[in-house]
CSV table of C-alpha atoms in Angstrom, one decimal:
chain,number,residue,atom,x,y,z
N,8,MET,CA,118.7,77.4,94.8
N,9,SER,CA,119.0,78.2,91.3
N,10,PHE,CA,116.5,77.4,88.2
N,11,LYS,CA,116.7,76.7,84.8
N,12,THR,CA,115.9,79.6,82.1
N,13,ILE,CA,114.0,78.5,79.6
N,14,HIS,CA,112.9,81.9,77.7
N,15,THR,CA,114.3,85.6,77.5
N,16,GLY,CA,113.0,88.1,75.7
N,17,ASN,CA,111.0,91.7,76.3
N,18,MET,CA,113.4,92.4,78.9
N,19,SER,CA,112.5,89.6,80.8
N,20,SER,CA,113.5,86.1,81.4
N,21,ILE,CA,110.8,82.2,82.5
N,22,ILE,CA,112.5,80.3,84.5
N,23,GLN,CA,111.3,76.6,85.2
N,24,LEU,CA,110.3,75.7,88.9
N,25,ASN,CA,109.3,71.6,88.3
N,26,ASP,CA,107.9,70.0,84.9
N,27,SER,CA,104.4,71.9,84.4
N,28,ALA,CA,105.5,75.4,86.6
N,29,PHE,CA,107.3,78.0,85.5
N,30,LEU,CA,107.9,81.6,86.6
N,31,ARG,CA,108.2,85.0,84.2
N,32,LEU,CA,110.4,87.1,86.4
N,33,GLY,CA,109.0,90.7,85.6
N,34,ASN,CA,111.3,93.4,85.3
N,35,LEU,CA,109.4,95.8,88.0
N,36,PRO,CA,112.7,99.2,87.4
N,37,ILE,CA,112.0,99.5,83.1
N,38,ARG,CA,108.4,98.0,83.1
N,39,ASP,CA,106.7,98.4,86.0
N,40,GLN,CA,106.2,94.3,85.8
N,41,CYS,CA,105.4,92.0,88.7
N,42,ASN,CA,106.3,88.5,88.1
N,43,THR,CA,104.0,85.8,86.8
N,44,GLY,CA,103.2,82.6,87.9
N,45,ILE,CA,102.3,80.0,84.9
N,46,LEU,CA,100.7,76.4,85.2
N,47,VAL,CA,100.3,74.1,82.5
N,48,THR,CA,98.2,71.6,82.2
N,49,THR,CA,96.3,69.5,79.6
N,50,ASP,CA,93.2,71.5,80.3
N,51,GLY,CA,95.6,75.1,79.4
N,52,ILE,CA,97.6,77.7,81.0
N,53,ILE,CA,96.8,79.2,84.3
N,54,LEU,CA,98.8,82.8,85.1
N,55,ILE,CA,99.1,83.9,88.6
N,56,ASP,CA,99.1,87.9,88.7
N,57,PHE,CA,99.3,89.9,85.0
N,58,PRO,CA,101.5,93.1,84.9
N,59,GLN,CA,101.2,95.9,82.0
N,60,GLN,CA,102.3,94.9,78.3
N,61,ASP,CA,103.4,96.3,75.3
N,62,PRO,CA,101.9,94.9,73.0
N,63,ALA,CA,98.6,94.7,75.3
N,64,ASP,CA,99.0,90.6,74.8
N,65,GLU,CA,101.9,90.3,75.3
N,66,ILE,CA,102.1,87.7,77.8
N,67,LEU,CA,99.6,85.9,76.5
N,68,LEU,CA,102.0,85.5,73.1
N,69,GLU,CA,104.5,84.9,74.8
N,70,THR,CA,103.2,81.6,76.8
N,71,GLU,CA,100.7,80.5,74.7
N,72,SER,CA,103.8,80.4,72.2
N,73,LEU,CA,106.2,78.7,74.2
N,74,PHE,CA,103.5,76.1,75.8
N,75,ARG,CA,100.7,75.5,72.7
N,76,GLN,CA,97.8,75.9,75.0
N,77,LYS,CA,95.3,78.6,75.6
N,78,VAL,CA,95.3,80.9,78.9
N,79,THR,CA,92.0,80.1,81.0
N,80,HIS,CA,92.7,81.4,84.0
N,81,ILE,CA,94.5,84.1,85.5
N,82,PHE,CA,94.9,84.6,89.5
N,83,PHE,CA,95.7,87.9,91.3
N,84,THR,CA,97.8,88.0,94.7
N,85,HIS,CA,96.1,91.7,94.9
N,86,ALA,CA,95.2,94.0,92.8
N,87,HIS,CA,98.2,96.7,92.8
N,88,GLY,CA,98.8,98.5,89.2
N,89,ASP,CA,102.3,96.3,88.8
N,90,HIS,CA,100.0,93.5,89.4
N,91,ARG,CA,96.7,93.7,87.1
N,92,ASN,CA,97.2,96.4,84.5
N,93,GLY,CA,97.8,93.7,81.5
N,94,LEU,CA,93.8,93.6,82.3
N,95,ALA,CA,93.6,97.7,80.5
N,96,GLY,CA,94.4,95.4,77.1
N,97,LEU,CA,92.9,92.3,77.9
N,98,THR,CA,89.7,91.4,75.3
N,99,ARG,CA,89.6,87.8,75.4
N,100,GLU,CA,86.1,86.3,77.1
N,101,ASP,CA,87.5,83.1,77.5
N,102,ILE,CA,89.4,83.6,80.5
N,103,LEU,CA,88.0,83.5,84.3
N,104,LEU,CA,89.6,86.3,86.2
N,105,LEU,CA,89.4,84.9,89.9
N,106,CYS,CA,90.7,87.5,93.3
N,107,SER,CA,90.1,88.1,96.3
N,108,GLU,CA,86.3,89.7,97.3
N,109,ALA,CA,88.1,93.1,97.8
N,110,GLY,CA,89.9,92.6,95.2
N,111,ALA,CA,87.0,91.7,92.8
N,112,LYS,CA,85.9,95.2,93.5
N,113,GLU,CA,89.2,96.7,92.7
N,114,LEU,CA,89.2,95.0,88.9
N,115,THR,CA,86.1,96.3,88.5
N,116,ASN,CA,86.3,100.0,88.8
N,117,CYS,CA,89.1,100.2,87.3
N,118,TYR,CA,88.1,97.9,84.0
N,119,PRO,CA,84.7,98.6,84.2
N,120,GLY,CA,84.8,97.4,80.4
N,121,LEU,CA,86.4,93.7,80.9
N,122,SER,CA,85.2,91.0,78.5
N,123,SER,CA,86.4,88.7,81.1
N,124,GLN,CA,84.7,87.0,84.3
N,125,ILE,CA,85.5,88.0,87.5
N,126,ARG,CA,85.2,85.8,90.3
N,127,ALA,CA,85.8,86.2,94.2
N,128,LEU,CA,87.3,84.0,96.3
N,129,ASN,CA,87.1,83.8,100.1
N,130,ASN,CA,89.6,82.8,102.7
N,131,GLY,CA,90.1,79.2,103.2
N,132,GLU,CA,88.5,78.0,99.8
N,133,SER,CA,89.3,75.9,97.4
N,134,VAL,CA,89.2,76.2,93.5
N,135,MET,CA,89.8,73.8,91.1
N,136,ALA,CA,91.6,75.1,87.4
N,137,GLY,CA,93.2,73.2,84.9
N,138,GLY,CA,92.4,69.4,87.2
N,139,LEU,CA,95.3,71.4,90.3
N,140,HIS,CA,93.5,72.6,93.3
N,141,PHE,CA,94.2,75.8,94.7
N,142,TYR,CA,94.1,76.7,98.4
N,143,ILE,CA,93.2,80.5,99.3
N,144,ASP,CA,94.6,82.7,102.3
N,145,ILE,CA,93.3,85.7,102.9
N,146,PRO,CA,95.4,87.8,105.7
N,147,LEU,CA,93.5,89.6,108.6
N,148,ARG,CA,91.5,92.0,106.6
N,149,LEU,CA,93.0,95.6,108.1
N,150,PRO,CA,95.6,96.3,105.3
N,151,ALA,CA,98.7,94.2,105.4
N,152,HIS,CA,100.5,95.0,102.3
N,153,SER,CA,97.4,96.1,100.4
N,154,PRO,CA,93.8,95.7,101.5
N,155,TRP,CA,93.1,92.8,98.7
N,156,ASP,CA,96.3,90.8,99.4
N,157,MET,CA,95.4,86.9,98.4
N,158,LEU,CA,98.3,84.0,98.9
N,159,ILE,CA,97.5,81.5,96.1
N,160,SER,CA,98.5,77.9,97.1
N,161,CYS,CA,99.0,75.0,94.2
N,162,GLU,CA,99.0,71.7,96.2
N,163,GLU,CA,100.0,69.3,93.9
N,164,TYR,CA,103.1,71.4,93.2
N,165,GLN,CA,103.5,72.7,96.6
N,166,LEU,CA,103.8,76.3,95.0
N,167,LEU,CA,102.7,79.2,97.5
N,168,PHE,CA,102.3,82.4,95.4
N,169,MET,CA,103.1,85.5,97.9
N,170,GLY,CA,102.5,88.5,95.7
N,171,ASP,CA,104.1,91.2,97.4
N,172,PHE,CA,103.3,89.8,100.7
N,173,LEU,CA,106.5,88.7,101.4
N,174,ASN,CA,109.2,90.4,99.2
N,175,PRO,CA,113.4,91.2,99.5
N,176,PRO,CA,113.4,93.9,102.0
N,177,ASP,CA,114.6,96.8,99.7
N,178,THR,CA,111.6,96.0,97.5
N,179,LEU,CA,108.7,95.7,100.6
N,180,TYR,CA,106.7,98.9,101.2
N,181,PHE,CA,104.0,100.4,103.0
N,182,HIS,CA,101.6,102.9,101.4
N,183,SER,CA,99.1,101.2,101.7
N,184,SER,CA,100.6,98.8,105.0
N,185,ASN,CA,99.4,98.5,108.2
N,186,TYR,CA,103.1,96.6,109.6
N,187,GLN,CA,101.3,95.6,112.8
N,188,ASN,CA,99.0,93.9,110.7
N,189,TRP,CA,101.3,92.8,108.6
N,190,ILE,CA,103.5,91.0,111.6
N,191,ARG,CA,100.3,89.4,112.9
N,192,SER,CA,99.5,87.9,109.6
N,193,LEU,CA,103.0,86.4,108.9
N,194,SER,CA,102.8,85.2,112.6
N,195,ALA,CA,99.9,83.3,112.2
N,196,MET,CA,100.8,81.6,108.7
N,197,TRP,CA,104.2,81.1,108.8
N,198,ASP,CA,104.3,77.1,109.7
N,199,SER,CA,102.0,76.3,106.6
N,200,PHE,CA,104.9,78.4,104.6
N,201,ASN,CA,107.4,75.0,105.5
N,202,GLY,CA,108.2,72.5,102.9
N,203,ARG,CA,106.4,74.9,100.0
N,204,LEU,CA,108.2,77.0,97.7
N,205,LEU,CA,107.4,80.5,97.9
N,206,ILE,CA,107.2,83.0,95.0
N,207,PRO,CA,107.1,86.6,95.5
N,208,GLY,CA,106.0,89.1,93.3
N,209,HIS,CA,109.7,90.5,92.4
N,210,GLY,CA,112.6,88.4,93.0
N,211,LEU,CA,113.6,84.5,92.8
N,212,PRO,CA,111.6,82.1,94.6
N,213,TRP,CA,112.3,81.4,98.2
N,214,THR,CA,112.5,78.3,100.9
N,215,ALA,CA,110.9,79.4,104.3
N,216,ALA,CA,113.8,79.8,105.5
N,217,GLU,CA,115.3,82.2,102.8
N,218,ALA,CA,112.2,84.2,103.4
N,219,SER,CA,112.2,84.6,107.2
N,220,VAL,CA,114.9,86.9,106.5
N,221,SER,CA,112.1,89.8,105.3
N,222,PHE,CA,109.6,88.5,108.2
N,223,LYS,CA,112.0,89.4,110.8
N,224,TYR,CA,113.2,92.6,108.6
N,225,ILE,CA,109.6,94.0,108.9
N,226,VAL,CA,109.3,92.5,112.8
N,227,SER,CA,112.4,95.3,113.6
N,228,LEU,CA,111.7,98.1,111.3
N,229,GLY,CA,108.2,97.8,113.2
N,230,LYS,CA,110.7,98.2,116.8
N,231,ILE,CA,112.4,100.8,115.2
N,232,PHE,CA,109.5,102.7,114.1
N,233,GLU,CA,107.9,101.9,117.8
N,234,ALA,CA,111.4,103.1,119.5
N,235,LEU,CA,110.9,106.4,117.6
N,236,LEU,CA,107.7,107.6,118.4
N,237,LYS,CA,108.9,106.8,122.3
N,238,LYS,CA,111.5,109.1,122.0
N,239,GLY,CA,108.5,111.7,120.1
N,240,MET,CA,109.9,110.9,116.6
N,241,ASP,CA,109.0,109.4,113.8
N,242,GLY,CA,110.0,108.4,110.0
N,243,ASN,CA,110.1,111.8,109.1
N,244,SER,CA,112.1,113.3,110.9
N,245,LEU,CA,115.2,111.3,110.2
N,246,SER,CA,117.6,113.0,107.4
N,247,ASP,CA,119.9,109.6,107.2
N,248,LEU,CA,120.9,106.5,108.4
N,249,SER,CA,123.7,108.0,110.8
N,250,ASP,CA,121.0,110.0,112.5
N,251,LEU,CA,119.0,106.6,113.3
N,252,PHE,CA,121.3,104.5,114.4
N,253,GLN,CA,123.0,107.8,116.8
N,254,LEU,CA,119.2,107.6,118.2
N,255,LEU,CA,119.2,103.8,118.3
N,256,PRO,CA,122.0,101.8,118.1
N,257,GLN,CA,121.0,98.6,119.3
N,258,GLU,CA,118.9,98.6,116.0
N,259,LYS,CA,122.0,98.7,114.2
N,260,GLU,CA,123.9,95.4,115.9
N,261,ARG,CA,119.9,94.1,115.6
N,262,LEU,CA,119.9,94.5,111.8
N,263,SER,CA,123.7,93.5,111.5
N,264,SER,CA,123.2,90.3,113.0
N,265,MET,CA,120.2,89.4,110.6
N,266,GLY,CA,123.2,89.8,107.9
N,267,ARG,CA,121.0,93.1,106.6
N,268,LEU,CA,122.3,96.4,107.5
N,269,ALA,CA,119.5,98.7,106.1
N,270,GLY,CA,120.2,101.3,102.9
N,271,GLU,CA,118.3,104.2,101.7
N,272,HIS,CA,114.9,102.0,101.7
N,273,MET,CA,114.6,101.8,105.6
N,274,LEU,CA,114.3,105.9,105.3
N,275,ARG,CA,111.6,105.1,102.5
N,276,GLN,CA,109.5,102.7,104.4
N,277,LEU,CA,109.8,104.8,107.8
N,278,LYS,CA,108.1,107.7,106.3
N,279,GLU,CA,105.8,105.5,104.3
N,280,ILE,CA,105.0,104.1,107.9
N,281,THR,CA,104.5,107.1,109.9
N,282,GLN,CA,102.5,108.3,106.5
N,283,VAL,CA,100.1,105.3,107.5
N,284,TYR,CA,99.8,106.1,111.2
N,285,THR,CA,99.0,109.4,111.1
N,286,GLN,CA,96.2,109.3,108.6
């Protein structure tokens, strides 16, 4: 799937999803920036996620100059730093911040002096903003990607902003994640992804079919971890991939059949799962 680039600058680019929806592709390695959704309405601009910026109002200046509207709302898929650190420099009182209840508590704790109002949203809630309908899906309450995960569906445009709830396999991480709950949550909601353009927190948009590779990868990673436990081992027992595949040759075959033979990130992820599992 290809998208037209309408703007480049600040080590990032903005691509067009449809006539009124755009995506700013954040530079994670250098600037610790996630993607930012940009929905342009006659009543103002709605942003999805707000990473750190330099200058502090970089994304506001960029979007308001490009689209000649004021930003009125910022939704947050979750409250990890690369998705909310832009709030450190936000002084605008006219922007409403929307996130899950757990996310709202985290934002308040991190930024007690915020000028903007924060509104906490509930699972299944429907929200109107800028004349658009947004449907809120909050996964199972045990941490999947994070304790604050919130999936945001823009009904008019059939867009689903997923944050980091599903990313390419090499960018998935499990520092605060329960992989079993992650799998259960994805399984329960997968049918609702069909027909929508899925917007991850990092990387280009996907169809549900394209995104299924990452879902299958999480499932496979969970099976590998459970197989290690049965052998009295965990992620900390492995020094490299050859160790893993000598112990579990069937997992190498499974990953190869997916077209996704894991690299260094698999060792990192297994160690992260181990850390969460042993807490």
